Short mmCIF file of C-alpha atoms in Angstrom, two decimals:
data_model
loop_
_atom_site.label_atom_id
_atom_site.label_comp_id
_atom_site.label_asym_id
_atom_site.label_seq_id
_atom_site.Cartn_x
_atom_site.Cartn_y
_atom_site.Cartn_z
CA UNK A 207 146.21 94.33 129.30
CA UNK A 208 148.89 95.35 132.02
CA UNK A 209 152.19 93.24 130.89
CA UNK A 210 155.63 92.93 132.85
CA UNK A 211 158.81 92.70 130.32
CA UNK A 212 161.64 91.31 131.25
CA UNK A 213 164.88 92.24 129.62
CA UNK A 214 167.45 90.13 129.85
CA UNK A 215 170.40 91.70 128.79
CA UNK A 216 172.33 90.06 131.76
CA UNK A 217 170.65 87.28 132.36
CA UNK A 218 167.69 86.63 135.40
CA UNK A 219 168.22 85.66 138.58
CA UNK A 220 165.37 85.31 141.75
CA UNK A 221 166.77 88.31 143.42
CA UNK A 222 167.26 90.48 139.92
CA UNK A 223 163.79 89.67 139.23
CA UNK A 224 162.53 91.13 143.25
CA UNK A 225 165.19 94.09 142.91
CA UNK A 226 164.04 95.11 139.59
CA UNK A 227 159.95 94.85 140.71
CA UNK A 228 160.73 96.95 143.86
CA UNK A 229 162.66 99.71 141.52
CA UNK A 230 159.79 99.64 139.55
CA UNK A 231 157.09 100.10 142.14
CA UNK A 232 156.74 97.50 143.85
CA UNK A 233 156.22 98.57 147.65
CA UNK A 234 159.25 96.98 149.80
CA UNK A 235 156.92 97.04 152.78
CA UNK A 236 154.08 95.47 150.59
CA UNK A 237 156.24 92.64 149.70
CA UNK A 238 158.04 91.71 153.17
CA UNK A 239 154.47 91.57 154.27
CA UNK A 240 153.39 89.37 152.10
CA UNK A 241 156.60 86.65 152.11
CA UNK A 242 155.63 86.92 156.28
CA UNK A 243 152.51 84.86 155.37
CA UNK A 244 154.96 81.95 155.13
CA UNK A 245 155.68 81.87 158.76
CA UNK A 246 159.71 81.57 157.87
CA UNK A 247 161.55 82.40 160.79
CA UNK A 248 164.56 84.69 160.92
CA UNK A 249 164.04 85.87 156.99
CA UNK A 250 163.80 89.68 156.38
CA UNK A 251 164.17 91.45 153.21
CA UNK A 252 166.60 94.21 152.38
CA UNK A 253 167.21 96.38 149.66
CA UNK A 254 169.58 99.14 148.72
CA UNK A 255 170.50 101.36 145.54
CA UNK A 256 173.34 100.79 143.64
CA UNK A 257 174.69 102.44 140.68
CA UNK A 258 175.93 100.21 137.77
CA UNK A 259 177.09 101.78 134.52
CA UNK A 260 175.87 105.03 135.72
CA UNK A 261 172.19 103.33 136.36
CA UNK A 262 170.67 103.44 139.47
CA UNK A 263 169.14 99.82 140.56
CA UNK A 264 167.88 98.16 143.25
CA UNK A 265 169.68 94.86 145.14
CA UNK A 266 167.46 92.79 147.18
CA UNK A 267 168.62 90.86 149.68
CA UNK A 268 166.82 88.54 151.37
CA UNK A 269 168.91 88.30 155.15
CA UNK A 270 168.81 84.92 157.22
CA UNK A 271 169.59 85.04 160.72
CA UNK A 272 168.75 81.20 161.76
CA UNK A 273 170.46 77.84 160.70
CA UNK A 274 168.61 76.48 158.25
CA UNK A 275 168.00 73.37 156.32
CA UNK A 276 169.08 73.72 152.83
CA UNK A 277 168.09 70.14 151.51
CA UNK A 278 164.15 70.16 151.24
CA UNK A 279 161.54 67.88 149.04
CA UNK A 280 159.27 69.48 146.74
CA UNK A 281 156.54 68.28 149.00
CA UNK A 282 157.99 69.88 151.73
CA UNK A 283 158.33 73.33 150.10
CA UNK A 284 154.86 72.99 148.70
CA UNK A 285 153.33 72.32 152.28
CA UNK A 286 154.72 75.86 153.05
CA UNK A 287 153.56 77.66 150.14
CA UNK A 288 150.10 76.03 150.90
CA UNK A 289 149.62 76.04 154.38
CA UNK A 290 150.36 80.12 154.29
CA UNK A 291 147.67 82.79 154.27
CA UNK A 292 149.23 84.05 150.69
CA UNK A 293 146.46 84.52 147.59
CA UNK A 294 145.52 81.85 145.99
CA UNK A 295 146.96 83.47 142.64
CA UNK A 296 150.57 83.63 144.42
CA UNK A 297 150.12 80.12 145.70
CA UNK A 298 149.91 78.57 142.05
CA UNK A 299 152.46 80.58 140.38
CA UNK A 300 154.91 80.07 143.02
CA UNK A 301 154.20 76.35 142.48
CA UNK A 302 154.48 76.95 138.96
CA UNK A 303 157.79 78.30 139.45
CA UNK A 304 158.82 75.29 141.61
CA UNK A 305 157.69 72.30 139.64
CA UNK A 306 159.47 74.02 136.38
CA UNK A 307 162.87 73.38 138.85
CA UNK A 308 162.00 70.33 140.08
CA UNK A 309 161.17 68.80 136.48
CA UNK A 310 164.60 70.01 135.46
CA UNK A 311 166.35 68.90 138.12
CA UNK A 312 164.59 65.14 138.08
CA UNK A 313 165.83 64.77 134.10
CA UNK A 314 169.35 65.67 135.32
CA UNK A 315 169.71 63.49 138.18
CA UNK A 316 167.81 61.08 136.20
CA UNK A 317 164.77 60.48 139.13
CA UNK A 318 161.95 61.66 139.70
CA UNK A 319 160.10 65.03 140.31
CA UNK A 320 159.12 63.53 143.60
CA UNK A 321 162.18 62.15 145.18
CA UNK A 322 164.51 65.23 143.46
CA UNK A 323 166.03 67.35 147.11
CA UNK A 324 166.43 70.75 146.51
CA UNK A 325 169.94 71.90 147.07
CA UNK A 326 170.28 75.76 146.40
CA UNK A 327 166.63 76.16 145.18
CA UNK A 328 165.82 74.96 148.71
CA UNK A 329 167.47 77.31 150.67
CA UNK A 330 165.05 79.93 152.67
CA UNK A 331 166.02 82.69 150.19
CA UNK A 332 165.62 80.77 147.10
CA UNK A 333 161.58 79.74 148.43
CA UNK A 334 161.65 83.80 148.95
CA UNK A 335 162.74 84.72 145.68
CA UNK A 336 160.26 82.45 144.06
CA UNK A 337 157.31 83.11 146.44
CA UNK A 338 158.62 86.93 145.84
CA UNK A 339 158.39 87.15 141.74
CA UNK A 340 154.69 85.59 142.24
CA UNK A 341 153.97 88.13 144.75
CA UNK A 342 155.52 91.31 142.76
CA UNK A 343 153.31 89.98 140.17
CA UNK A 344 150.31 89.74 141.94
CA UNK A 345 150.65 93.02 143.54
CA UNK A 346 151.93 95.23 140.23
CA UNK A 347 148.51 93.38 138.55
CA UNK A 348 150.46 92.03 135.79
CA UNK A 349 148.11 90.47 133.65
CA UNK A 350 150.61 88.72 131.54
CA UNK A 351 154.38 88.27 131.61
CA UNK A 352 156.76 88.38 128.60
CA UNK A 353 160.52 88.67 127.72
CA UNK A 354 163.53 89.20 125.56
CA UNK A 355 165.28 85.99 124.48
CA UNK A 356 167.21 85.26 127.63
CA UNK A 357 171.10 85.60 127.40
CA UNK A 358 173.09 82.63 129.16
CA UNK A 359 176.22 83.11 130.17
CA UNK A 360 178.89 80.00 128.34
CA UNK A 361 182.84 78.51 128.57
CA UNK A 362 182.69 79.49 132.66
CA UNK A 363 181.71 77.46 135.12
CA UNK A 364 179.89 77.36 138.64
CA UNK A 365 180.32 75.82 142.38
CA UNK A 366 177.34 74.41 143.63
CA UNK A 367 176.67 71.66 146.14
CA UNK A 368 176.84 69.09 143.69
CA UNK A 369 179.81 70.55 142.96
CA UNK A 370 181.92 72.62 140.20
CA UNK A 371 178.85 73.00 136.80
CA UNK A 372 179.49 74.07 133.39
CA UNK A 373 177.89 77.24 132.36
CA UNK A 374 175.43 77.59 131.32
CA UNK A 375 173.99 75.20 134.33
CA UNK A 376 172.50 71.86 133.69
CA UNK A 377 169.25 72.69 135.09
CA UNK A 378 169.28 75.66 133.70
CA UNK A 379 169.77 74.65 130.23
CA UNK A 380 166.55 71.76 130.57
CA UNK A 381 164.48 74.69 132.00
CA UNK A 382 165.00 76.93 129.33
CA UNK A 383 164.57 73.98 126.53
CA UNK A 384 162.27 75.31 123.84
CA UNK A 385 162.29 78.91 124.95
CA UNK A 386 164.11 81.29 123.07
CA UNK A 387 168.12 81.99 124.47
CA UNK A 388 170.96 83.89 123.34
CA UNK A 389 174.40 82.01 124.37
CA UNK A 390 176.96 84.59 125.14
CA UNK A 391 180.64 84.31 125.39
CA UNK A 392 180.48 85.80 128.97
CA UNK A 393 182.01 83.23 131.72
CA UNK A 394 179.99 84.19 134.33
CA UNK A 395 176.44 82.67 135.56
CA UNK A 396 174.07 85.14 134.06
CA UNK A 397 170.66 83.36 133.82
CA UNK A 398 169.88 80.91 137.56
CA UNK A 399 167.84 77.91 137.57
CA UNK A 400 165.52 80.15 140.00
CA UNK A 401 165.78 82.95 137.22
CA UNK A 402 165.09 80.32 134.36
CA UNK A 403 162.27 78.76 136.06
CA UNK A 404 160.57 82.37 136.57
CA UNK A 405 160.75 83.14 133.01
CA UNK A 406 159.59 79.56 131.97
CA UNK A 407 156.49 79.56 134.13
CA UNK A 408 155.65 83.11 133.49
CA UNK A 409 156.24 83.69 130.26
CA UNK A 410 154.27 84.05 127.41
CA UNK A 411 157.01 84.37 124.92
CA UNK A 412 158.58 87.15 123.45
CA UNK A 413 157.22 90.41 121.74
CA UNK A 414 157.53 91.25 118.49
CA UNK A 415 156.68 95.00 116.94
CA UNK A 416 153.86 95.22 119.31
CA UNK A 417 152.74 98.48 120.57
CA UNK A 418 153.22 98.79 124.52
CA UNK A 419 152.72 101.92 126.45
CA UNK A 420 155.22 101.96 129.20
CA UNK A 421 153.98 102.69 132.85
CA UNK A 422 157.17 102.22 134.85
CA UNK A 423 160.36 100.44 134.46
CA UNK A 424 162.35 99.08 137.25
CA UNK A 425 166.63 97.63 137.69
CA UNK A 426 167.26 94.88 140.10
CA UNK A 427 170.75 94.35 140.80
CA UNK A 428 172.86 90.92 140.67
CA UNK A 429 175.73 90.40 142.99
CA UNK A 430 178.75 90.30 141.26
CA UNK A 431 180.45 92.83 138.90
CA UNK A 432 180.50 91.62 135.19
CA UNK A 433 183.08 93.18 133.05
CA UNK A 434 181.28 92.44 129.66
CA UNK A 435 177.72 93.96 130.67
CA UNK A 436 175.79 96.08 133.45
CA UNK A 437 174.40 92.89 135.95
CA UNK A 438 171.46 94.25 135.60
CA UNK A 439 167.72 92.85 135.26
CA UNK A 440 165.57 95.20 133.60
CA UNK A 441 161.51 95.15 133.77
CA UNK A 442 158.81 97.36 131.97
CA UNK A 443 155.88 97.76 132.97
CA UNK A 444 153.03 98.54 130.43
CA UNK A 445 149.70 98.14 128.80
CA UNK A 446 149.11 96.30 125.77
CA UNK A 447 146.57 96.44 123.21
CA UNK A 448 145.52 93.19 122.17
CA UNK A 449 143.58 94.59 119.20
CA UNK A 450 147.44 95.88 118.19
CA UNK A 451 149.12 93.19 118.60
CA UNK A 452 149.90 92.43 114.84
CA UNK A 453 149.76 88.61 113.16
CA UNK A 454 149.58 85.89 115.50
CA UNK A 455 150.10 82.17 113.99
CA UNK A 456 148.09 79.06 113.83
CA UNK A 457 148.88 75.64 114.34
CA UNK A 458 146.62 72.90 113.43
CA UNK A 459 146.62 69.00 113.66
CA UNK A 460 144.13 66.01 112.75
CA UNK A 461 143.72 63.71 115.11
CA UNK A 462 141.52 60.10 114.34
CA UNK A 463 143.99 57.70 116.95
CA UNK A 464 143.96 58.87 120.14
CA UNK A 465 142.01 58.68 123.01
CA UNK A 466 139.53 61.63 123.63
CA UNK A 467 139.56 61.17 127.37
CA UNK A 468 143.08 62.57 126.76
CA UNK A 469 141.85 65.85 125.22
CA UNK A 470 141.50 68.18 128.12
CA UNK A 471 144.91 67.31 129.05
CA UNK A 472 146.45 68.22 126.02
CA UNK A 473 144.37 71.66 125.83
CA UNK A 474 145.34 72.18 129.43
CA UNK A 475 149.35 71.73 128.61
CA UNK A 476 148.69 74.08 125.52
CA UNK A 477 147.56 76.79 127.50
CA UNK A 478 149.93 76.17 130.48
CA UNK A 479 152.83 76.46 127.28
CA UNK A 480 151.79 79.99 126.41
CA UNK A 481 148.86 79.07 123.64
CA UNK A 482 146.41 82.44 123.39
CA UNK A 483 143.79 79.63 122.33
CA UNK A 484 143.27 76.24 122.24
CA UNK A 485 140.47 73.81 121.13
CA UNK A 486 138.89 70.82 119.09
CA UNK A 487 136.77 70.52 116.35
CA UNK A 488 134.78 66.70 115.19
CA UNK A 489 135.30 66.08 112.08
CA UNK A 490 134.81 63.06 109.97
CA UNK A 491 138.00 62.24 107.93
CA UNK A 492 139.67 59.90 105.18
CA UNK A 493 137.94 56.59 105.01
CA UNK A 494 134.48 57.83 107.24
CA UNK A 495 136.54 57.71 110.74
CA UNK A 496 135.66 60.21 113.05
CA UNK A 497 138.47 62.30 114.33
CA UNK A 498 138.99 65.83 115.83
CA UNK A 499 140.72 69.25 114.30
CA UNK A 500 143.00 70.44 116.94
CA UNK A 501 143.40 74.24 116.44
CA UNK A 502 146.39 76.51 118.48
CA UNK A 503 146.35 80.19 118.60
CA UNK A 504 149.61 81.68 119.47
CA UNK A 505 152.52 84.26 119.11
CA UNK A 506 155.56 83.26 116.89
CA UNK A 507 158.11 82.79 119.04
CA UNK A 508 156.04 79.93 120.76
CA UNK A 509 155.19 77.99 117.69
CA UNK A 510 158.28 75.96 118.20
CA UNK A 511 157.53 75.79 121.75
CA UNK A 512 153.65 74.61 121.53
CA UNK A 513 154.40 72.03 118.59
CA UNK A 514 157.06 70.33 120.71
CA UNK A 515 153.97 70.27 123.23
CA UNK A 516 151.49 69.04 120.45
CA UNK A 517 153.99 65.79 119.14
CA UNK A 518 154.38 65.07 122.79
CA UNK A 519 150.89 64.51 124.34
CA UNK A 520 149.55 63.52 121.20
CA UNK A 521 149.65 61.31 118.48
CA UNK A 522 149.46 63.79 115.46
CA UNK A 523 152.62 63.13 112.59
CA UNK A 524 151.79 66.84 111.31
CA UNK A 525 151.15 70.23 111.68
CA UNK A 526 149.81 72.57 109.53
CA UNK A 527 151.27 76.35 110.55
CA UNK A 528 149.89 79.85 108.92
CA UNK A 529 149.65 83.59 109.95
CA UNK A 530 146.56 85.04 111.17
CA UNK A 531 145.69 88.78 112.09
CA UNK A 532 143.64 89.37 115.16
CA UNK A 533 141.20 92.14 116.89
CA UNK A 534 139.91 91.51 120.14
CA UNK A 535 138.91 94.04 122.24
CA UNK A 536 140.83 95.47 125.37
CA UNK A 537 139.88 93.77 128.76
CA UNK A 538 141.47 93.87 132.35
CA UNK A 539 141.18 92.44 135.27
CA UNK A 540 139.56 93.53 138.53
CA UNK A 541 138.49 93.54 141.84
CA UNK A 542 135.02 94.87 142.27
CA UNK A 543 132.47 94.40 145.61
CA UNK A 544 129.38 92.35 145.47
CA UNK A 545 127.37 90.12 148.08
CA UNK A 546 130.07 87.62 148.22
CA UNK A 547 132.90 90.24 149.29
CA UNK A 548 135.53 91.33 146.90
CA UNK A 549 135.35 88.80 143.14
CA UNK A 550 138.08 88.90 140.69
CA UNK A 551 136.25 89.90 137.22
CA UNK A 552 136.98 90.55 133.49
CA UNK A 553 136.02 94.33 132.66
CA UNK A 554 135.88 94.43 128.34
CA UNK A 555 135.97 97.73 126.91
CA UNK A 556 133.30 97.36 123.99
CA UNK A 557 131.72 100.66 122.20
CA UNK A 558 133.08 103.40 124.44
CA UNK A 559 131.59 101.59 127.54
CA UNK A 560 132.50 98.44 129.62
CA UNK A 561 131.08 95.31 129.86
CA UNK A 562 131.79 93.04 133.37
CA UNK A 563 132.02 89.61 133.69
CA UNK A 564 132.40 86.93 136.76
CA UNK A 565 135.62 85.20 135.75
CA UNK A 566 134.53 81.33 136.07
CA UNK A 567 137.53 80.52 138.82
CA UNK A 568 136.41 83.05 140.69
CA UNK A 569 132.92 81.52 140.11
CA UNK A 570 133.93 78.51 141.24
CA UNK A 571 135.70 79.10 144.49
CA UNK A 572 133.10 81.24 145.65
CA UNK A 573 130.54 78.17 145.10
CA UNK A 574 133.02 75.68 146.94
CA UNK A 575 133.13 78.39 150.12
CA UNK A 576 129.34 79.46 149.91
CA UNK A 577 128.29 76.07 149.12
CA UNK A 578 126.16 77.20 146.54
CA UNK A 579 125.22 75.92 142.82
CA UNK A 580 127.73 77.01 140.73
CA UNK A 581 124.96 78.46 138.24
CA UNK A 582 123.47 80.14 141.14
CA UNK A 583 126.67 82.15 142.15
CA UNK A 584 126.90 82.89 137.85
CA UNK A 585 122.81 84.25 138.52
CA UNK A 586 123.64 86.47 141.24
CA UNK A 587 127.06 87.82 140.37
CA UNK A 588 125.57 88.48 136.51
CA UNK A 589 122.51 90.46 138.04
CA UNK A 590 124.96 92.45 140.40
CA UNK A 591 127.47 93.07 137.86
CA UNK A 592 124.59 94.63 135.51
CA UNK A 593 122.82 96.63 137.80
CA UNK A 594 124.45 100.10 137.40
CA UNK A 595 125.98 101.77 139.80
CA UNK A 596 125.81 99.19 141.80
CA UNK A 597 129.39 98.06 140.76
CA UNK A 598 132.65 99.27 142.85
CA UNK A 599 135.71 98.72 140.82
CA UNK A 600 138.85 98.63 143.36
#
């Protein structure tokens, strides 16, 4: 599994997080082409090398040369991202990114997600920052994001529109609730909402002794000069072995009181949190009332994290928590040629050979565009996908 790690040594910023993708290799051209499928006018992207602490890193800027309106409504940003011609992976990760933000920013104003106006995060290079980190992604194939605990910078403060902040930032701070954080003594704005928000969306957590075979690793460069540390972002990019990956934890609840229709909401939120695995089990408990297990596979930093999400949507007073080892086998993601043009698929290595299978999204939007049975896009793609050498893997 191809992973991104983000180390946070100086905090994260939107334009730390581009820099340190296009250092890594990330094509600049690649990228600018992409964030044109927004139809912004008068944004281009530059970047230069710096050296920092005798490291060579990247700064990304992204250059305005129109007036722009700063103030804009989550609605208004999403009707952007949406009406583009971007992937429809960069789409939902960039509105991800955004609704992390505006979630924060609605429990400090004390309003609503819907009526919050996005001040700084609004701005034509903020939307290009976050559209950016969801296309980097995309195009490195990252399969799954993690990072360090992320260092906040404390006892400074910041000028925004809403005028002089505390460090670390309100918004900042709700973002980052539940995820791991190291407060610093270093006055300065290390970690940005836009930053925060990446890592919260993204992330699966943090690693711990897990075996990752480095492919590249990229610096993106902040703007100011920090005495204390390098302003530097640093990303790795690597493989993982999921069969390696040490003990993983599970979290279980019972459940006799709530409403079932609720269930696929909770699962959904579990998975959305970082959960490896999520699901139900019936079960007949105390007194002969039917009830369900609820069972959570995930890494330890998130067990915090995913019980917070389990108290919340539902109405278990308990957890049970206990280590588990795991083997799966290794499996990436692909893009191979069939009838229907290029599909997104699973390829699982399994007894020296590989094993390929139609990812059911994929599935799915190909039967909305076709307008085909969903089991008869499943038929074909399975008989393609075994025929061999049939397959072209991009």
């Amino acid at each position: 599994m191809k992973i991104a790690y983000f180390d946070t040594f100086s905090g994260v910023s939107g334009d730390m997080t581009l820099g340190a993708f296009v250092s890594a290799g990330v094509p600049l051209d690649a990228l600018s082409a992409e964030i044109g499928k927004l139809r912004l006018r008068g944004v281009e992207l530059q970047a230069s090398h710096i050296i920092r602490n005798g490291i060579t890193a990247v700064k990304l800027d992204v250059v305005i040369s129109v007036t722009e309106k700063k103030h804009r409504p989550l609605e208004d940003i999403f009707k952007v991202i949406d009406g583009s011609d971007l992937s429809p992976r960069v789409k939902r990760d960039a509105r991800k990114i955004f609704t992390e933000i505006g979630r924060a920013e609605a429990k400090v104003h004390n309003t609503t997600i819907d009526k919050v106006h996005f001040h700084e995060v609004g701005a034509l290079d903020s939307i290009v920052d976050i559209v950016g980190a969801a296309v980097c992604l995309e195009l490195a194939g990252i399969e799954r994001v993690y990072s360090s605990p992320v260092r906040l910078g404390c006892g400074g403060f910041v000028r925004t529109e809403h005028g002089t902040l505390p460090l670390p930032g309100p918004a900042t701070v709700e973002i980052l609730k539940g995820y791991p954080t190291v407060l610093t003594d270093i006055p300065f704005e290390l970690t940005t909402p836009t930053g925060a928000a990446i890592i919260r969306a993204m992330s699966s957590g943090t690693l711990s002794e897990e075996s990752v075979r480095m492919e590249s690793v990229g610096y993106g460069a902040g703007t100011r000069e920090i005495p204390q540390v390098p302003n530097l972002l640093r990303i790795i990019v690597g493989h993982i072995d999921d069969g390696a990956r040490g003990e993983m934890m599970v979290i279980e609840a019972n459940i006799d009181d709530m409403n079932p229709e609720i269930h696929p909401y909770v699962i959904e939120k579990l998975l959305e949190a970082g959960a490896a695995e999520a699901f139900l089990v019936p079960v007949i408990m105390k007194k002969g009332r039917p009830g369900v297990v609820l069972t959570v596979l995930a890494a330890k930093p998130l067990v915090e994290t995913l019980s917070s999400v389990i108290f919340a949507q539902t109405t278990t007073i308990g957890l049970r928590t206990y280590g588990v080892s795991r083997r799966v086998l290794t499996r990436v993601r692909r893009t191979v040629k069939t009838s229907f043009g290029n599909v997104m698929v699973k390829v699982v290595s399994v007894g020296g050979g590989e094993r390929i299978v139609p990812e059911f999204e994929e599935c799915r939007r190909l039967a909305v565009e076709k307008k085909l049975p969903l089991v008869e896009v499943y038929r074909r793609l399975e008989a393609e996908l075994s025929a061999p050498g049939d397959v072209k893997i991009q």
